[in-house]
Coordinates of C-alpha atoms and ligand atoms in Angstrom, one line a residue:
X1177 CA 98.8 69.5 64.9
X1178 CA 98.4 73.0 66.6
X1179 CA 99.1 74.0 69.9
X1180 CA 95.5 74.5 70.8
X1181 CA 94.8 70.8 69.6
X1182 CA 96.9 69.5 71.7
X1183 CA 95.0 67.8 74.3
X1184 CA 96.8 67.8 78.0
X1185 CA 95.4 66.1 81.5
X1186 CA 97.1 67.5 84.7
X1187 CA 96.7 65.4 87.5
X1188 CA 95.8 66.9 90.5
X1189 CA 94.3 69.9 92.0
X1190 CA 97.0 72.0 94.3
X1191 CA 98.6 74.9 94.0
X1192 CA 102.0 73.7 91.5
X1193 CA 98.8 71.8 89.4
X1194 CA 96.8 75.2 89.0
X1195 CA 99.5 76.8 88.1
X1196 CA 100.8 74.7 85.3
X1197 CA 97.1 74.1 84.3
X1198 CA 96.8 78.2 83.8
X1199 CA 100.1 79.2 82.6
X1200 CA 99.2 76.1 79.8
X1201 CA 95.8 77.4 79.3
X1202 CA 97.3 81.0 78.5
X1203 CA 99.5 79.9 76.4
X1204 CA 96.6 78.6 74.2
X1205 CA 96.8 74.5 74.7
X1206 CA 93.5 72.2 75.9
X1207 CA 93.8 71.4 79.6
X1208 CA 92.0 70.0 81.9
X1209 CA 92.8 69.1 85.8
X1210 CA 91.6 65.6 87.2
X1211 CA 91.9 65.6 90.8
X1212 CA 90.7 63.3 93.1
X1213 CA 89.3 65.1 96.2
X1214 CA 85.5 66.2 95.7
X1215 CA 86.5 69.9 96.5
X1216 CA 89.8 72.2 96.3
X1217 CA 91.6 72.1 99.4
X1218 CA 94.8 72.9 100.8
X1219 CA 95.4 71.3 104.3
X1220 CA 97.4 74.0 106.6
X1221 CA 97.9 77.5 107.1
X1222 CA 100.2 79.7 105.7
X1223 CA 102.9 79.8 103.1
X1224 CA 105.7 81.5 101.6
X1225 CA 105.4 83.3 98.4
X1226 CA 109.2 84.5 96.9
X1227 CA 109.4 86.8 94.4
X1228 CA 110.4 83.7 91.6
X1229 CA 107.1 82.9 92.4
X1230 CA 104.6 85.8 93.0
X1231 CA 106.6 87.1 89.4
X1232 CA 104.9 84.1 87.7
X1233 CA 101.7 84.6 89.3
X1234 CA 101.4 88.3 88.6
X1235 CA 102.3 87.1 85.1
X1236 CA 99.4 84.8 84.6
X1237 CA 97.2 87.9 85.4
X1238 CA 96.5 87.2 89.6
X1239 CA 98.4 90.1 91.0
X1240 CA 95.3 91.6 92.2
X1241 CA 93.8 88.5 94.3
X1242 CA 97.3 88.0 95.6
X1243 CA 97.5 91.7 96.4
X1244 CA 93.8 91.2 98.2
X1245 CA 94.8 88.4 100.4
X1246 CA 98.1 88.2 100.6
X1247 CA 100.1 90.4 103.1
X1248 CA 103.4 91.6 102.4
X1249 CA 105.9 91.0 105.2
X1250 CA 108.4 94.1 105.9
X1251 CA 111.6 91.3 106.4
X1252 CA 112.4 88.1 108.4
X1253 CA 114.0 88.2 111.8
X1254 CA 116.0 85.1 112.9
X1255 CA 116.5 84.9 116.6
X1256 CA 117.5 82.1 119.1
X1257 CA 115.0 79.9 121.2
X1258 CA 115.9 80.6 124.8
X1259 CA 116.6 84.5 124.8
X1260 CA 115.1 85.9 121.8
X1261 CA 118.4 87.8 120.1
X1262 CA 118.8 88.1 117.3
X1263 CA 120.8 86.0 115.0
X1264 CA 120.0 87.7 111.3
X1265 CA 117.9 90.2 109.8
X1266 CA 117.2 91.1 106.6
X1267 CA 114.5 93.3 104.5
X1268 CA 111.9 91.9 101.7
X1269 CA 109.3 94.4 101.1
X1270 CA 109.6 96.9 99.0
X1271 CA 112.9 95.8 98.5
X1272 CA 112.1 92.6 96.4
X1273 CA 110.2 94.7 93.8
X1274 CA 112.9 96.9 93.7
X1275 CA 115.4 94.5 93.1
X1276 CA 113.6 91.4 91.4
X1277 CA 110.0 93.6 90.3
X1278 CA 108.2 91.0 92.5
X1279 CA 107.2 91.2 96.5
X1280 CA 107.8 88.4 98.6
X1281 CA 104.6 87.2 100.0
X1282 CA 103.0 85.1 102.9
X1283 CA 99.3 83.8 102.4
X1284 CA 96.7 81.6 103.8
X1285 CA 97.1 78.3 101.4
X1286 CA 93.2 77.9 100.8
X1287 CA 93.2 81.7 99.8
X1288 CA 96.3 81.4 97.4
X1289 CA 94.3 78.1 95.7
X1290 CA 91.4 80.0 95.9
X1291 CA 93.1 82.8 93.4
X1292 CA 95.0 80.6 91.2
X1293 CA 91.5 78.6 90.6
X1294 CA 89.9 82.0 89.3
X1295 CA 92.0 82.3 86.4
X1296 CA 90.8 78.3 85.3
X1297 CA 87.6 77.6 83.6
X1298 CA 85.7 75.1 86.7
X1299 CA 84.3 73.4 83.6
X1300 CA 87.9 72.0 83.3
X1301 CA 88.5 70.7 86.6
X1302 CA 87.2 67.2 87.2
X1303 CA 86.9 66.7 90.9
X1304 CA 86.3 63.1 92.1
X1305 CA 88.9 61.7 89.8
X1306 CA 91.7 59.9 91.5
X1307 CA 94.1 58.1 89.1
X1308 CA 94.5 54.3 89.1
X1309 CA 96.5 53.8 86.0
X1310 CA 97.9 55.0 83.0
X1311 CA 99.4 53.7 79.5
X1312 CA 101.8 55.4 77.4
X1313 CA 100.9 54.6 73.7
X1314 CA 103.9 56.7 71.8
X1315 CA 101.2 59.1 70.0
X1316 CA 99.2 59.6 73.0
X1317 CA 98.7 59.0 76.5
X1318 CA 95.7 56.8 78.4
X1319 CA 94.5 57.2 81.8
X1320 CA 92.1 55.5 84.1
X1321 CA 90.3 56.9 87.6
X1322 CA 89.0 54.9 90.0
X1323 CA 85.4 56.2 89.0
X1324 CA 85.5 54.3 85.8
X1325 CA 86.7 57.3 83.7
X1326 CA 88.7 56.6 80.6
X1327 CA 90.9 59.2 78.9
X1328 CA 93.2 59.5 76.2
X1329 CA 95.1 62.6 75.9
X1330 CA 98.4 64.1 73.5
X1331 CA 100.1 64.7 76.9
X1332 CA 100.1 63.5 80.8
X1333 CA 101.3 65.5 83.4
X1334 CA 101.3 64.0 86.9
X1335 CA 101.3 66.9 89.9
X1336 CA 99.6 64.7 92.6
X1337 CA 101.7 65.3 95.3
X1338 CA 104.8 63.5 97.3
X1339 CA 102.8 59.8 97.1
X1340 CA 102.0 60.0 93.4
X1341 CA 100.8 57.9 91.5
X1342 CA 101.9 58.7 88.0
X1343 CA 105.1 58.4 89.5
X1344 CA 104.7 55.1 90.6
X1345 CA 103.6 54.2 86.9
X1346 CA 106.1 55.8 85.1
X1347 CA 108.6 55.1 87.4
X1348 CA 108.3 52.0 89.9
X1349 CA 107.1 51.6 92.9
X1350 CA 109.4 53.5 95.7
X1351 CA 107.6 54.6 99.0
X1352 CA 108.9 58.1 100.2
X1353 CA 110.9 58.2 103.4
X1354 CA 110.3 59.8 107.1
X1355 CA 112.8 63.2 107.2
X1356 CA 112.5 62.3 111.0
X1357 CA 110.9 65.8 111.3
X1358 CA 107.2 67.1 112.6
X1359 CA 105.8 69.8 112.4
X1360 CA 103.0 71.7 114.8
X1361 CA 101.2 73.8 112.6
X1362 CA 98.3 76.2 113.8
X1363 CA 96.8 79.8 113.2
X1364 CA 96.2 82.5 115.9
X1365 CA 94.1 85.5 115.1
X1366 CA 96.2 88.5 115.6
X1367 CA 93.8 90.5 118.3
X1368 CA 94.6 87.6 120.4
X1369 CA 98.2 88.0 120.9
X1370 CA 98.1 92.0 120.5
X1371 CA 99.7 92.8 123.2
X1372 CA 103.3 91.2 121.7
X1373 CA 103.3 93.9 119.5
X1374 CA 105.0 92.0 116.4
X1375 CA 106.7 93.5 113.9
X1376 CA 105.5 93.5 110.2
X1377 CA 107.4 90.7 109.3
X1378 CA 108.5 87.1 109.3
X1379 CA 110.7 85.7 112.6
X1380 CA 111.9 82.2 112.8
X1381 CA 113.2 80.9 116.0
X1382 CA 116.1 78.2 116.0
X1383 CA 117.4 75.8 119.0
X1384 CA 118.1 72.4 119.7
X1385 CA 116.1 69.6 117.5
X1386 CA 113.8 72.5 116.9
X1387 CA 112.7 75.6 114.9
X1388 CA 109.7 77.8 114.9
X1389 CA 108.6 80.2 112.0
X1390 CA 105.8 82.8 112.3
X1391 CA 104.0 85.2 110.2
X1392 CA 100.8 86.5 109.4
X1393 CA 98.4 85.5 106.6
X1394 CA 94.6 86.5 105.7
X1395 CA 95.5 90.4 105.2
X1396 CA 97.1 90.2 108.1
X1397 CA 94.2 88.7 110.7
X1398 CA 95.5 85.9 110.8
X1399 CA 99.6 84.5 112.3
X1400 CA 100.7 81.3 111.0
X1401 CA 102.8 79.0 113.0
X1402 CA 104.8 75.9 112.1
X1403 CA 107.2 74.3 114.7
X1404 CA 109.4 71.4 113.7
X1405 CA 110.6 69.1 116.3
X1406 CA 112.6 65.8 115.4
X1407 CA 111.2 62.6 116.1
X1408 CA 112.8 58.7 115.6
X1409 CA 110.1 57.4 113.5
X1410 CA 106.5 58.0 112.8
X1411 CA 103.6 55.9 113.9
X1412 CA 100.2 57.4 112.9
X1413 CA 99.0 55.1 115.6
X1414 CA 101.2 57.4 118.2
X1415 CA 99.9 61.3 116.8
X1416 CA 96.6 62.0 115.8
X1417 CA 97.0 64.3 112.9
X1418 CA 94.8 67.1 115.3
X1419 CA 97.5 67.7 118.1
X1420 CA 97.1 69.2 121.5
X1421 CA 98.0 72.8 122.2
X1422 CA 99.5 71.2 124.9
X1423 CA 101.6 69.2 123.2
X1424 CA 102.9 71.6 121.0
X1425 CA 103.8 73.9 124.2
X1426 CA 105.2 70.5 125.4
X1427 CA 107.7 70.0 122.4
X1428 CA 108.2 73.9 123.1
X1429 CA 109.6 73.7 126.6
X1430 CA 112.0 76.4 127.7
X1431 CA 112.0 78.5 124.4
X1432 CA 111.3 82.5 124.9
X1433 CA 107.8 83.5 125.8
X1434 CA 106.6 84.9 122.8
X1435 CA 107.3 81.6 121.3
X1436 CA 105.0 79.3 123.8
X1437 CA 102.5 83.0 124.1
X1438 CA 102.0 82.2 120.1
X1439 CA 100.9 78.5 120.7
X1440 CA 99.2 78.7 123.8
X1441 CA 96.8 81.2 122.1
X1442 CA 96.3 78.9 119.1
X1443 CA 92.5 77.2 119.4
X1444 CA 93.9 73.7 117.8
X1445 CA 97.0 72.9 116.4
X1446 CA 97.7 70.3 113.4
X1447 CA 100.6 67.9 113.8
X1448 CA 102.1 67.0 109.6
X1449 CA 104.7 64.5 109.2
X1450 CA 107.2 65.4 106.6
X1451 CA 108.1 62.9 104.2
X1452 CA 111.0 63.1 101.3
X1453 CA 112.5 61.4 98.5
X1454 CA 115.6 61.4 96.8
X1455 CA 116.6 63.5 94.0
X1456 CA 115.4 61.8 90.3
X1457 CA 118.2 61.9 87.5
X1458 CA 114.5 62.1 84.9
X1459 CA 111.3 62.4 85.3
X1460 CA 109.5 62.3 82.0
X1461 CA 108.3 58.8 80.2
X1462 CA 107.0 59.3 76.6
X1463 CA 104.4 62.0 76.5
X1464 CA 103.9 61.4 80.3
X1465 CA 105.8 63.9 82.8
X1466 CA 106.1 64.9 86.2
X1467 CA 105.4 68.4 88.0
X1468 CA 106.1 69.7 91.7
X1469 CA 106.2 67.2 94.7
X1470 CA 105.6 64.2 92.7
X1471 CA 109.1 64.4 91.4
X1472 CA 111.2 66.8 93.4
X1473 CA 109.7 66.5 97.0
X1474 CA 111.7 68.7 99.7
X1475 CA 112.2 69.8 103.3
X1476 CA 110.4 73.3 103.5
X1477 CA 113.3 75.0 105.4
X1478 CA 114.1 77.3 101.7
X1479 CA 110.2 77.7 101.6
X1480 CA 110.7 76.9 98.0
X1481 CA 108.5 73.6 97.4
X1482 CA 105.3 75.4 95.9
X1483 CA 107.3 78.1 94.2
X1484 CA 109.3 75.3 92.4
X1485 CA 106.0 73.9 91.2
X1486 CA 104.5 77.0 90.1
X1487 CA 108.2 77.5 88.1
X1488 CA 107.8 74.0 86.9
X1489 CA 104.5 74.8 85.0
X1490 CA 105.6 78.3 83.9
X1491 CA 108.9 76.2 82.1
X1492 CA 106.7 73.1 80.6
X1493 CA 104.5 76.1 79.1
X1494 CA 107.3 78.1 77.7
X1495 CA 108.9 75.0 76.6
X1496 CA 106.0 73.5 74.7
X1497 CA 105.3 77.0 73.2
X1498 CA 109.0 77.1 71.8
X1499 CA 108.9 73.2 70.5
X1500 CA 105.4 74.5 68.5
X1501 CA 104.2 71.4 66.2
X1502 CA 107.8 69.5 67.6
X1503 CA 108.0 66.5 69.1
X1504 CA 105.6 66.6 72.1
X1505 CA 108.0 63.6 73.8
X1506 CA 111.3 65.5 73.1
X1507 CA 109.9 68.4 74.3
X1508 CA 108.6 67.0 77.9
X1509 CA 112.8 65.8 78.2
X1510 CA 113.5 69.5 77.3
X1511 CA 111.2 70.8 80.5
X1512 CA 113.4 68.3 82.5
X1513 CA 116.3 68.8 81.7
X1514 CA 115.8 72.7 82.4
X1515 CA 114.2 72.2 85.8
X1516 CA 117.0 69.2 87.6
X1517 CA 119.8 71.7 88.6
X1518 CA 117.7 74.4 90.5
X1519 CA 114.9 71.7 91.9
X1520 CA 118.2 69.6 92.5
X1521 CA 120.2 72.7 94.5
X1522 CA 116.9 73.5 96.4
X1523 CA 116.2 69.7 97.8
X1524 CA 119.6 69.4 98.6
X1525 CA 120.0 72.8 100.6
X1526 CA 117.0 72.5 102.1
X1527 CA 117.5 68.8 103.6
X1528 CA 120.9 70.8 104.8
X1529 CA 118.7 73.2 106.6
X1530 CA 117.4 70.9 108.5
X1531 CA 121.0 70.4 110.1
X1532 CA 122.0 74.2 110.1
X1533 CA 118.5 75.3 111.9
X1534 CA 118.3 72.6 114.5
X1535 CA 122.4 72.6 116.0
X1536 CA 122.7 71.5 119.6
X1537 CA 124.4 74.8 121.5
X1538 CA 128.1 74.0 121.3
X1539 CA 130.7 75.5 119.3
X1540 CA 129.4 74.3 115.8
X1541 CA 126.4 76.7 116.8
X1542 CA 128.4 79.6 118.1
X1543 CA 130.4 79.0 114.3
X1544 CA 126.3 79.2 112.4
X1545 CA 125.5 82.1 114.3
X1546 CA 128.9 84.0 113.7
X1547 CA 128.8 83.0 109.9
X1548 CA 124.9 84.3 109.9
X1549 CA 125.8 87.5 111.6
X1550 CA 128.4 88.5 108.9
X1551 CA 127.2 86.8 105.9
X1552 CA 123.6 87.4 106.0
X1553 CA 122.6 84.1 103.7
X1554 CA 119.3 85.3 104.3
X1555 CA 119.2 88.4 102.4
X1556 CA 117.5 89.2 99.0
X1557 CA 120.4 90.1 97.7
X1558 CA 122.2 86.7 98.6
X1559 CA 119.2 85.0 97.0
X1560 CA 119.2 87.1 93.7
X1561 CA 120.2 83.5 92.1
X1562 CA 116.7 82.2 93.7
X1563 CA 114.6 85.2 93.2
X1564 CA 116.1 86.9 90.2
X1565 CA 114.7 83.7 88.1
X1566 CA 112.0 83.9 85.2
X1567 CA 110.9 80.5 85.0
X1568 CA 108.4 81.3 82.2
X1569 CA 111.5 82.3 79.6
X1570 CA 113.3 79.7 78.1
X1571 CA 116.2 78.6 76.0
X1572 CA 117.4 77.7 74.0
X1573 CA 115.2 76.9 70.8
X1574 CA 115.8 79.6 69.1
X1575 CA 115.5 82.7 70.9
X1576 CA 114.5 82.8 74.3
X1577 CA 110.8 82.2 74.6
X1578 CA 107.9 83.5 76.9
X1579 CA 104.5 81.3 77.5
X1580 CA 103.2 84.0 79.7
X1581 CA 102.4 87.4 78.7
Ligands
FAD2945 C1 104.7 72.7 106.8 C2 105.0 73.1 105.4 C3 105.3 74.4 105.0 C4 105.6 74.7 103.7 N1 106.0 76.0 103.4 C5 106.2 76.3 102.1 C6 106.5 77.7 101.8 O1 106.5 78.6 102.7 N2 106.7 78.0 100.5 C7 106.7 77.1 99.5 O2 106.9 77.4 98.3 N3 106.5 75.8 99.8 C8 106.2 75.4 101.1 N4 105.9 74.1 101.4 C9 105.9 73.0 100.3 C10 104.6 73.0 99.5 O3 103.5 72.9 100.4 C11 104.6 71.9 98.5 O4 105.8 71.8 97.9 C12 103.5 72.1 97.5 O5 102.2 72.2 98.1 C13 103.5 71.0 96.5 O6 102.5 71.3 95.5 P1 102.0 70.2 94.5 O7 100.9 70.9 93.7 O8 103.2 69.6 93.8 O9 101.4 69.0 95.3 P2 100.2 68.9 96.3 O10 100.0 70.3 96.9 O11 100.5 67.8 97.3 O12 99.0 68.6 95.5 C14 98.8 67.3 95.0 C15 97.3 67.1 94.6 O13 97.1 65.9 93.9 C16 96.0 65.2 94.3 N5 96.2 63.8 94.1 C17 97.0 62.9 94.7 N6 96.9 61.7 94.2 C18 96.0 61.8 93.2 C19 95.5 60.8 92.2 N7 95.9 59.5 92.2 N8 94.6 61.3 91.3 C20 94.2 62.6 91.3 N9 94.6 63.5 92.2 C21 95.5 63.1 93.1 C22 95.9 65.6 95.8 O14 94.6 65.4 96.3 C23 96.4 67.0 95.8 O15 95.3 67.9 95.6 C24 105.6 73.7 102.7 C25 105.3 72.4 103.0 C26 105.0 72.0 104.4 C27 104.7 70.6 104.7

């Protein structure tokens, strides 16, 4: 068998899938995406692009649609809710090129799918196919969609989300749990809040139960907002998943004006509960494996959930490159095996995040904000073990190997 027989479904259609779908492509296999929505979506504004990320993307040929829509944000400021100082600073563009020889990046998410999507044949993505069930066979793989498709492929690789269902058949049945966290997410266009005067760059504001990160998306028309607030328990029947302004400046109470000026100018905002699951010692079941959220869900507070997708598929390329005519099975435990310590670090300090961002004033706070003040935890050059990462090389086999060109 050759590489380019070798017949691979990737189920789903978001931004980790599209990724892993190309990087697969590129490296000269037979893919095709099965998701189950009738169009390409992303639900929500913004998100964060890190250099581990926007390296592979550039790599797979789309740094000139990220360069087009993306904007490139001068550093992040970290201040406190109530007077605005500041708490941490540190710079990301130009220095990430110069340092890792990718930008950081913040993008509308419908404009990032949009990009990725170019670089994928559409004859290859099969919309209106949701997964129902699937059937490892040892030399293949069979799956069935709820519209009566039937599909036998050399490889499976499930990327449909947190509440997957290729995890559920590879791995049992396990609902994911309520973080206790929601967010208010909405988009403000920039001419409208003018007279704040922001600066080119990311802020997040910290307080009590709470944070708030903002920065701007769609070349810059465009600020993205996403306030977390902490709630008991989640009842669907209690939030509408279209929230109020009002309720959002409600949850907001008492933080600094440019805070509540930023969603009081908002025209709707979006309310997303965020769900989790614990850390998996495997993920791969035969020639069936798992990709992104479905098997390494976390808080967002790293901003690392896509770009540990998008490494996910760059690595499963790389890694079925290196095996060549090997043992497709052995080679999807490879992929794993490579991926659990960083996806593993990331859930785990992100979930502690949550803790470090959202610290009652007292003296554990006073303790944060001294430590952030001195040690800087935000700064590229603290993450050079995050950002300085080429997901797309691989060892060992026998040498290190590249999928991507
Ligand atoms: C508020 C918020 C902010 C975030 N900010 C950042 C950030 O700044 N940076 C960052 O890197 N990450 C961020 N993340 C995390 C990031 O959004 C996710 O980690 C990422 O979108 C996961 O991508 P995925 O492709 O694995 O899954 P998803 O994007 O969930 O895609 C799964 C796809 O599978 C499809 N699907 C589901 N079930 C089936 C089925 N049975 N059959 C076929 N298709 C199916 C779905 O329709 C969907 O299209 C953030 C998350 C949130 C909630």
């Amino acid at each position: 068998m050759t590489l380019a027989s070798l017949r691979i479904a990737v189920i789903g259609g978001g931004i980790g899938v599209l990724t892993a779908a190309l990087a697969l492509r590129q490296a000269g296999f037979d893919v095709d995406v099965y998701e189950q929505a009738p169009e390409l979506t992303e639900v929500g504004g913004g998100i964060n692009m890190a250099p581990n990320a926007t390296r592979i993307l550039r790599q797979l040929g789309l740094a000139e649609g990220l360069d087009r829509e993306g904007v490139r944000p001068v550093g992040t400021h970290q201040r406190r809710w109530q007077d605005g100082s500041t708490l941490q600073r540190a710079p990301l563009n130009p220095l990430c090129e110069e340092l890792y020889g990718a930008p950081h990046m913040t993008i509308h998410r419908a404009d990032l799918l949009a990009v990725i999507a170019s670089g994928f044949p559409a004859q290859h993505i099969h919309l209106g196919h949701r997964l129902v069930g699937l059937a490892d066979r040892g030399e293949c793989t069979e799956a069935w969609f709820e519209n009566g498709v039937h599909i036998t492929v050399d490889l499976l690789v499930g990327a449909d989300g947190i509440h997957s269902a290729v995890r559920t058949a590879l791995l049992g049945e396990e609902a994911p749990r309520f973080t206790g966290c929601v967010a208010y997410r909405g988009l403000v266009p920039t001419e409208r809040i003018a007279e704040l005067g922001l600066e080119g760059g990311s802020q997040s504001w910290v307080g009590p139960g709470a944070h708030l990160v903002h920065y701007f998306v769609s070349r810059g028309r465009l600020l993205n907002f996403v306030g977390w607030t902490e709630h008991d328990r989640w009842n669907r029947e209690d939030w509408t998943d279209r929230a109020t302004v009002t309720r959002a400046l409600a949850a907001f109470e008492g933080w600094h004006p440019q805070v509540r000026r930023i969603i009081a100018a908002a025209d709707t905002c979006f309310i997303w509960a965020l769900f989790d699951r614990e850390p998996l010692p495997n993920w791969s079941v035969g020639r069936a494996t798992l990709l992104g959220d479905a098997c390494h869900p976390m808080h967002p507070f790293m901003g690392q959930g896509a770009a540990m997708a998008i490494e996910d598929g760059a690595t499963l390329a790389a890694c079925l490159v290196a095996a060549g005519t090997g043992d497709p099975a052995e080679t999807l435990r490879h992929y794993e095996r490579l991926r659990l310590p960083r996806v593993t670090r990331l859930q785990e300090m992100s979930r502690a995040n949550k803790t470090r961002f959202h610290m009652r004033d007292g003296s554990a706070q006073q303790a944060r904000d001294a430590e952030w003040a001195t040690a800087g935890d935000r700064s590229p050059d603290t993450l050079r073990w995050l950002y300085d990462f080429n997901a797309a090389v691989v060892e060992p086999m026998s040498a290190p190997t590249t999928a991507l060109g």
